[in-house]
């Protein structure tokens, strides 16, 4: 049973997913996190190092001190079998509506290569449903705003434009996810995994 607070859920999923690829230092994880979430969310060291200590204490990762002549001493994080199981539980856990919903989807979508094709397609199906809900809310807002005598014409114009932007974003996200589902169904991950094992 997962009882983590939302931000811990997200960052734990991120860290464990990245460590499935390679052992990494906290510094490397912070850099990768910045690439994954982009510039809109500021990444603090306070998000990474306490979490690594927590995951080490819980047995999900091991931390090994490493040093070389070009860098300061640092700890390399390696995922354990328990950590792999924890990652699988997090990938299977439903995403609850709320302010972190979009970011949680970003972390799950970034880890599709670590789950089965069926599970990856399932994550994308949930993401499509999430985007359709955003689209429906924005379309309803446009209908409600236009012609509303209690809203100034200039405010109607800008609010409608903003909601058309939200509709466009959702439509693009849905098209992207549906195209990716087709690629996954055609076996793209299986082919890539077989190349990596050569």
PDB file of C-alpha atoms in Angstrom:
ATOM      1  CA  UNK A   1       0.000   0.000   0.000  1.00  0.00           C
ATOM      2  CA  UNK A   2       1.470   3.338  -1.073  1.00  0.00           C
ATOM      3  CA  UNK A   3       1.011   6.060   1.534  1.00  0.00           C
ATOM      4  CA  UNK A   4       3.432   8.695   0.298  1.00  0.00           C
ATOM      5  CA  UNK A   5       2.544  12.353  -0.013  1.00  0.00           C
ATOM      6  CA  UNK A   6       2.039  13.442  -3.665  1.00  0.00           C
ATOM      7  CA  UNK A   7       5.439  15.076  -4.162  1.00  0.00           C
ATOM      8  CA  UNK A   8       7.184  12.065  -2.615  1.00  0.00           C
ATOM      9  CA  UNK A   9       5.210   9.781  -4.921  1.00  0.00           C
ATOM     10  CA  UNK A  10       6.300  11.760  -7.962  1.00  0.00           C
ATOM     11  CA  UNK A  11       9.946  12.121  -7.105  1.00  0.00           C
ATOM     12  CA  UNK A  12      10.254   8.550  -5.856  1.00  0.00           C
ATOM     13  CA  UNK A  13       8.856   7.337  -9.173  1.00  0.00           C
ATOM     14  CA  UNK A  14      11.321   9.559 -11.027  1.00  0.00           C
ATOM     15  CA  UNK A  15      14.370   8.466  -9.008  1.00  0.00           C
ATOM     16  CA  UNK A  16      13.617   4.746  -9.089  1.00  0.00           C
ATOM     17  CA  UNK A  17      12.829   4.881 -12.802  1.00  0.00           C
ATOM     18  CA  UNK A  18      16.117   6.609 -13.625  1.00  0.00           C
ATOM     19  CA  UNK A  19      18.079   4.170 -11.473  1.00  0.00           C
ATOM     20  CA  UNK A  20      16.605   1.268 -13.436  1.00  0.00           C
ATOM     21  CA  UNK A  21      18.738   2.521 -16.333  1.00  0.00           C
ATOM     22  CA  UNK A  22      21.993   3.189 -14.447  1.00  0.00           C
ATOM     23  CA  UNK A  23      23.365   3.995 -10.986  1.00  0.00           C
ATOM     24  CA  UNK A  24      23.453   7.789 -10.642  1.00  0.00           C
ATOM     25  CA  UNK A  25      24.594  10.485  -8.231  1.00  0.00           C
ATOM     26  CA  UNK A  26      22.237  13.044  -6.727  1.00  0.00           C
ATOM     27  CA  UNK A  27      23.801  15.686  -8.962  1.00  0.00           C
ATOM     28  CA  UNK A  28      23.108  13.602 -12.085  1.00  0.00           C
ATOM     29  CA  UNK A  29      19.541  12.924 -10.953  1.00  0.00           C
ATOM     30  CA  UNK A  30      18.901  16.622 -10.463  1.00  0.00           C
ATOM     31  CA  UNK A  31      20.172  17.389 -13.979  1.00  0.00           C
ATOM     32  CA  UNK A  32      18.014  14.657 -15.525  1.00  0.00           C
ATOM     33  CA  UNK A  33      14.995  15.839 -13.529  1.00  0.00           C
ATOM     34  CA  UNK A  34      15.458  19.297 -15.030  1.00  0.00           C
ATOM     35  CA  UNK A  35      15.409  17.819 -18.538  1.00  0.00           C
ATOM     36  CA  UNK A  36      12.283  15.754 -17.812  1.00  0.00           C
ATOM     37  CA  UNK A  37      10.119  18.476 -16.260  1.00  0.00           C
ATOM     38  CA  UNK A  38      11.467  21.425 -18.239  1.00  0.00           C
ATOM     39  CA  UNK A  39      11.967  24.961 -17.017  1.00  0.00           C
ATOM     40  CA  UNK A  40       8.492  25.603 -15.552  1.00  0.00           C
ATOM     41  CA  UNK A  41       9.250  23.754 -12.312  1.00  0.00           C
ATOM     42  CA  UNK A  42      12.335  24.697 -10.339  1.00  0.00           C
ATOM     43  CA  UNK A  43      14.363  21.726  -9.126  1.00  0.00           C
ATOM     44  CA  UNK A  44      15.816  22.058  -5.656  1.00  0.00           C
ATOM     45  CA  UNK A  45      18.575  19.984  -4.091  1.00  0.00           C
ATOM     46  CA  UNK A  46      16.097  19.744  -1.229  1.00  0.00           C
ATOM     47  CA  UNK A  47      13.941  17.486  -3.408  1.00  0.00           C
ATOM     48  CA  UNK A  48      16.698  15.003  -4.220  1.00  0.00           C
ATOM     49  CA  UNK A  49      19.121  14.411  -1.339  1.00  0.00           C
ATOM     50  CA  UNK A  50      16.604  13.879   1.499  1.00  0.00           C
ATOM     51  CA  UNK A  51      14.688  11.531  -0.795  1.00  0.00           C
ATOM     52  CA  UNK A  52      17.839   9.527  -1.568  1.00  0.00           C
ATOM     53  CA  UNK A  53      18.513   9.177   2.158  1.00  0.00           C
ATOM     54  CA  UNK A  54      14.896   8.092   2.728  1.00  0.00           C
ATOM     55  CA  UNK A  55      15.037   5.524  -0.091  1.00  0.00           C
ATOM     56  CA  UNK A  56      18.337   4.215   1.234  1.00  0.00           C
ATOM     57  CA  UNK A  57      16.919   3.850   4.747  1.00  0.00           C
ATOM     58  CA  UNK A  58      13.841   2.043   3.409  1.00  0.00           C
ATOM     59  CA  UNK A  59      16.009  -0.362   1.374  1.00  0.00           C
ATOM     60  CA  UNK A  60      14.853   0.770  -2.083  1.00  0.00           C
ATOM     61  CA  UNK A  61      18.354   1.921  -3.052  1.00  0.00           C
ATOM     62  CA  UNK A  62      21.918   1.631  -1.838  1.00  0.00           C
ATOM     63  CA  UNK A  63      24.237   4.633  -1.602  1.00  0.00           C
ATOM     64  CA  UNK A  64      27.937   4.097  -2.256  1.00  0.00           C
ATOM     65  CA  UNK A  65      30.558   6.800  -1.690  1.00  0.00           C
ATOM     66  CA  UNK A  66      32.633   7.465  -4.806  1.00  0.00           C
ATOM     67  CA  UNK A  67      35.300  10.019  -5.538  1.00  0.00           C
ATOM     68  CA  UNK A  68      37.637  10.907  -8.333  1.00  0.00           C
ATOM     69  CA  UNK A  69      40.289  13.564  -8.709  1.00  0.00           C
ATOM     70  CA  UNK A  70      38.048  15.860 -10.766  1.00  0.00           C
ATOM     71  CA  UNK A  71      34.953  15.992  -8.534  1.00  0.00           C
ATOM     72  CA  UNK A  72      33.963  16.343  -4.919  1.00  0.00           C
ATOM     73  CA  UNK A  73      33.131  13.129  -3.069  1.00  0.00           C
ATOM     74  CA  UNK A  74      29.611  12.006  -3.865  1.00  0.00           C
ATOM     75  CA  UNK A  75      27.291   9.063  -3.356  1.00  0.00           C
ATOM     76  CA  UNK A  76      26.185   6.825  -6.187  1.00  0.00           C
ATOM     77  CA  UNK A  77      22.620   5.512  -5.899  1.00  0.00           C
ATOM     78  CA  UNK A  78      21.810   1.977  -7.094  1.00  0.00           C
ATOM     79  CA  UNK A  79      18.319   0.478  -7.118  1.00  0.00           C
ATOM     80  CA  UNK A  80      17.666  -2.750  -5.164  1.00  0.00           C
ATOM     81  CA  UNK A  81      15.201  -5.564  -5.880  1.00  0.00           C
ATOM     82  CA  UNK A  82      12.885  -3.981  -3.305  1.00  0.00           C
ATOM     83  CA  UNK A  83      13.224  -0.668  -5.133  1.00  0.00           C
ATOM     84  CA  UNK A  84      12.299  -2.331  -8.428  1.00  0.00           C
ATOM     85  CA  UNK A  85       9.141  -3.714  -6.815  1.00  0.00           C
ATOM     86  CA  UNK A  86       8.346  -0.296  -5.333  1.00  0.00           C
ATOM     87  CA  UNK A  87       8.766   1.275  -8.786  1.00  0.00           C
ATOM     88  CA  UNK A  88       6.317  -1.254 -10.271  1.00  0.00           C
ATOM     89  CA  UNK A  89       3.768  -0.438  -7.549  1.00  0.00           C
ATOM     90  CA  UNK A  90       4.100   3.288  -8.234  1.00  0.00           C
ATOM     91  CA  UNK A  91       3.668   2.792 -11.986  1.00  0.00           C
ATOM     92  CA  UNK A  92       0.507   0.749 -11.331  1.00  0.00           C
ATOM     93  CA  UNK A  93      -0.970   3.196  -8.802  1.00  0.00           C
ATOM     94  CA  UNK A  94      -3.760   5.429 -10.124  1.00  0.00           C
ATOM     95  CA  UNK A  95      -3.072   9.140 -10.400  1.00  0.00           C
ATOM     96  CA  UNK A  96      -5.371  11.145  -8.166  1.00  0.00           C
ATOM     97  CA  UNK A  97      -6.816  14.443  -9.431  1.00  0.00           C
ATOM     98  CA  UNK A  98      -5.082  17.514  -8.035  1.00  0.00           C
ATOM     99  CA  UNK A  99      -2.409  20.101  -8.606  1.00  0.00           C
ATOM    100  CA  UNK A 100       0.322  17.491  -9.189  1.00  0.00           C
ATOM    101  CA  UNK A 101      -1.688  15.440 -11.676  1.00  0.00           C
ATOM    102  CA  UNK A 102       0.064  16.678 -14.810  1.00  0.00           C
ATOM    103  CA  UNK A 103       3.537  16.254 -13.319  1.00  0.00           C
ATOM    104  CA  UNK A 104       2.714  12.726 -12.180  1.00  0.00           C
ATOM    105  CA  UNK A 105       1.715  11.895 -15.744  1.00  0.00           C
ATOM    106  CA  UNK A 106       5.023  13.338 -16.980  1.00  0.00           C
ATOM    107  CA  UNK A 107       6.969  10.978 -14.708  1.00  0.00           C
ATOM    108  CA  UNK A 108       4.868   7.968 -15.708  1.00  0.00           C
ATOM    109  CA  UNK A 109       5.166   8.797 -19.404  1.00  0.00           C
ATOM    110  CA  UNK A 110       8.941   9.144 -19.012  1.00  0.00           C
ATOM    111  CA  UNK A 111       9.066   5.600 -17.632  1.00  0.00           C
ATOM    112  CA  UNK A 112       6.976   3.767 -20.235  1.00  0.00           C
ATOM    113  CA  UNK A 113      10.073   1.886 -21.403  1.00  0.00           C
ATOM    114  CA  UNK A 114      10.304   0.155 -18.004  1.00  0.00           C
ATOM    115  CA  UNK A 115       6.874  -1.493 -18.114  1.00  0.00           C
ATOM    116  CA  UNK A 116       5.079  -3.959 -20.366  1.00  0.00           C
ATOM    117  CA  UNK A 117       3.554  -2.770 -23.626  1.00  0.00           C
ATOM    118  CA  UNK A 118       0.062  -3.350 -22.244  1.00  0.00           C
ATOM    119  CA  UNK A 119       0.794  -1.315 -19.125  1.00  0.00           C
ATOM    120  CA  UNK A 120       2.382   1.482 -21.178  1.00  0.00           C
ATOM    121  CA  UNK A 121      -0.678   1.629 -23.426  1.00  0.00           C
ATOM    122  CA  UNK A 122      -2.848   1.710 -20.289  1.00  0.00           C
ATOM    123  CA  UNK A 123      -0.938   4.688 -18.904  1.00  0.00           C
ATOM    124  CA  UNK A 124      -1.431   6.468 -22.226  1.00  0.00           C
ATOM    125  CA  UNK A 125      -5.166   5.649 -22.192  1.00  0.00           C
ATOM    126  CA  UNK A 126      -5.474   7.250 -18.745  1.00  0.00           C
ATOM    127  CA  UNK A 127      -3.500  10.255 -19.983  1.00  0.00           C
ATOM    128  CA  UNK A 128      -5.842  10.601 -22.971  1.00  0.00           C
ATOM    129  CA  UNK A 129      -8.864  10.516 -20.652  1.00  0.00           C
ATOM    130  CA  UNK A 130      -7.213  13.199 -18.503  1.00  0.00           C
ATOM    131  CA  UNK A 131      -6.633  15.400 -21.552  1.00  0.00           C
ATOM    132  CA  UNK A 132     -10.189  14.849 -22.818  1.00  0.00           C
ATOM    133  CA  UNK A 133     -11.460  16.107 -19.480  1.00  0.00           C
ATOM    134  CA  UNK A 134      -9.309  19.232 -19.810  1.00  0.00           C
ATOM    135  CA  UNK A 135     -10.629  19.723 -23.338  1.00  0.00           C
ATOM    136  CA  UNK A 136     -14.261  19.317 -22.243  1.00  0.00           C
ATOM    137  CA  UNK A 137     -13.876  21.802 -19.371  1.00  0.00           C
ATOM    138  CA  UNK A 138     -12.270  24.380 -21.682  1.00  0.00           C
ATOM    139  CA  UNK A 139     -14.926  23.914 -24.374  1.00  0.00           C
ATOM    140  CA  UNK A 140     -17.680  24.325 -21.765  1.00  0.00           C
ATOM    141  CA  UNK A 141     -15.974  27.506 -20.528  1.00  0.00           C
ATOM    142  CA  UNK A 142     -15.941  28.947 -24.060  1.00  0.00           C
ATOM    143  CA  UNK A 143     -19.664  28.249 -24.443  1.00  0.00           C
ATOM    144  CA  UNK A 144     -20.425  29.758 -21.037  1.00  0.00           C
ATOM    145  CA  UNK A 145     -18.309  32.866 -21.614  1.00  0.00           C
ATOM    146  CA  UNK A 146     -19.486  33.792 -25.108  1.00  0.00           C
ATOM    147  CA  UNK A 147     -22.658  35.851 -25.055  1.00  0.00           C
ATOM    148  CA  UNK A 148     -22.721  36.089 -21.249  1.00  0.00           C
ATOM    149  CA  UNK A 149     -24.121  39.546 -20.550  1.00  0.00           C
ATOM    150  CA  UNK A 150     -22.434  39.642 -17.136  1.00  0.00           C
ATOM    151  CA  UNK A 151     -18.964  39.423 -18.713  1.00  0.00           C
ATOM    152  CA  UNK A 152     -17.472  42.414 -20.519  1.00  0.00           C
ATOM    153  CA  UNK A 153     -16.836  41.851 -24.277  1.00  0.00           C
ATOM    154  CA  UNK A 154     -13.085  42.357 -23.838  1.00  0.00           C
ATOM    155  CA  UNK A 155     -13.008  39.821 -21.015  1.00  0.00           C
ATOM    156  CA  UNK A 156     -15.067  37.416 -23.132  1.00  0.00           C
ATOM    157  CA  UNK A 157     -12.532  37.741 -25.913  1.00  0.00           C
ATOM    158  CA  UNK A 158      -9.428  37.084 -23.799  1.00  0.00           C
ATOM    159  CA  UNK A 159     -11.025  34.339 -21.704  1.00  0.00           C
ATOM    160  CA  UNK A 160     -12.325  32.555 -24.802  1.00  0.00           C
ATOM    161  CA  UNK A 161      -8.898  32.843 -26.441  1.00  0.00           C
ATOM    162  CA  UNK A 162      -7.207  31.343 -23.374  1.00  0.00           C
ATOM    163  CA  UNK A 163      -9.632  28.426 -23.328  1.00  0.00           C
ATOM    164  CA  UNK A 164      -9.157  27.844 -27.071  1.00  0.00           C
ATOM    165  CA  UNK A 165      -5.438  27.583 -26.286  1.00  0.00           C
ATOM    166  CA  UNK A 166      -6.242  24.953 -23.610  1.00  0.00           C
ATOM    167  CA  UNK A 167      -8.373  23.048 -26.108  1.00  0.00           C
ATOM    168  CA  UNK A 168      -5.524  23.127 -28.633  1.00  0.00           C
ATOM    169  CA  UNK A 169      -3.047  21.832 -26.060  1.00  0.00           C
ATOM    170  CA  UNK A 170      -5.360  18.986 -25.081  1.00  0.00           C
ATOM    171  CA  UNK A 171      -6.073  18.036 -28.706  1.00  0.00           C
ATOM    172  CA  UNK A 172      -2.336  17.966 -29.466  1.00  0.00           C
ATOM    173  CA  UNK A 173      -1.614  15.876 -26.349  1.00  0.00           C
ATOM    174  CA  UNK A 174      -4.346  13.393 -27.271  1.00  0.00           C
ATOM    175  CA  UNK A 175      -3.047  13.048 -30.841  1.00  0.00           C
ATOM    176  CA  UNK A 176       0.503  12.506 -29.535  1.00  0.00           C
ATOM    177  CA  UNK A 177      -0.605   9.856 -27.042  1.00  0.00           C
ATOM    178  CA  UNK A 178      -2.740   8.020 -29.598  1.00  0.00           C
ATOM    179  CA  UNK A 179       0.152   7.957 -32.083  1.00  0.00           C
ATOM    180  CA  UNK A 180       2.471   6.623 -29.369  1.00  0.00           C
ATOM    181  CA  UNK A 181      -0.057   3.920 -28.488  1.00  0.00           C
ATOM    182  CA  UNK A 182       0.021   2.760 -32.132  1.00  0.00           C
ATOM    183  CA  UNK A 183       3.832   2.662 -32.084  1.00  0.00           C
ATOM    184  CA  UNK A 184       3.820   0.651 -28.875  1.00  0.00           C
ATOM    185  CA  UNK A 185       1.190  -1.747 -30.234  1.00  0.00           C
ATOM    186  CA  UNK A 186       3.409  -2.235 -33.309  1.00  0.00           C
ATOM    187  CA  UNK A 187       6.243  -3.370 -31.012  1.00  0.00           C
ATOM    188  CA  UNK A 188       8.594  -0.381 -31.075  1.00  0.00           C
ATOM    189  CA  UNK A 189       9.791  -0.952 -27.492  1.00  0.00           C
ATOM    190  CA  UNK A 190      10.366  -4.663 -28.107  1.00  0.00           C
ATOM    191  CA  UNK A 191      12.513  -3.834 -31.138  1.00  0.00           C
ATOM    192  CA  UNK A 192      14.500  -1.203 -29.250  1.00  0.00           C
ATOM    193  CA  UNK A 193      15.047  -3.530 -26.283  1.00  0.00           C
ATOM    194  CA  UNK A 194      16.373  -6.243 -28.576  1.00  0.00           C
ATOM    195  CA  UNK A 195      18.886  -3.762 -30.037  1.00  0.00           C
ATOM    196  CA  UNK A 196      20.036  -2.764 -26.539  1.00  0.00           C
ATOM    197  CA  UNK A 197      20.671  -6.399 -25.606  1.00  0.00           C
ATOM    198  CA  UNK A 198      23.043  -6.959 -28.554  1.00  0.00           C
TER     199      UNK A 198
END
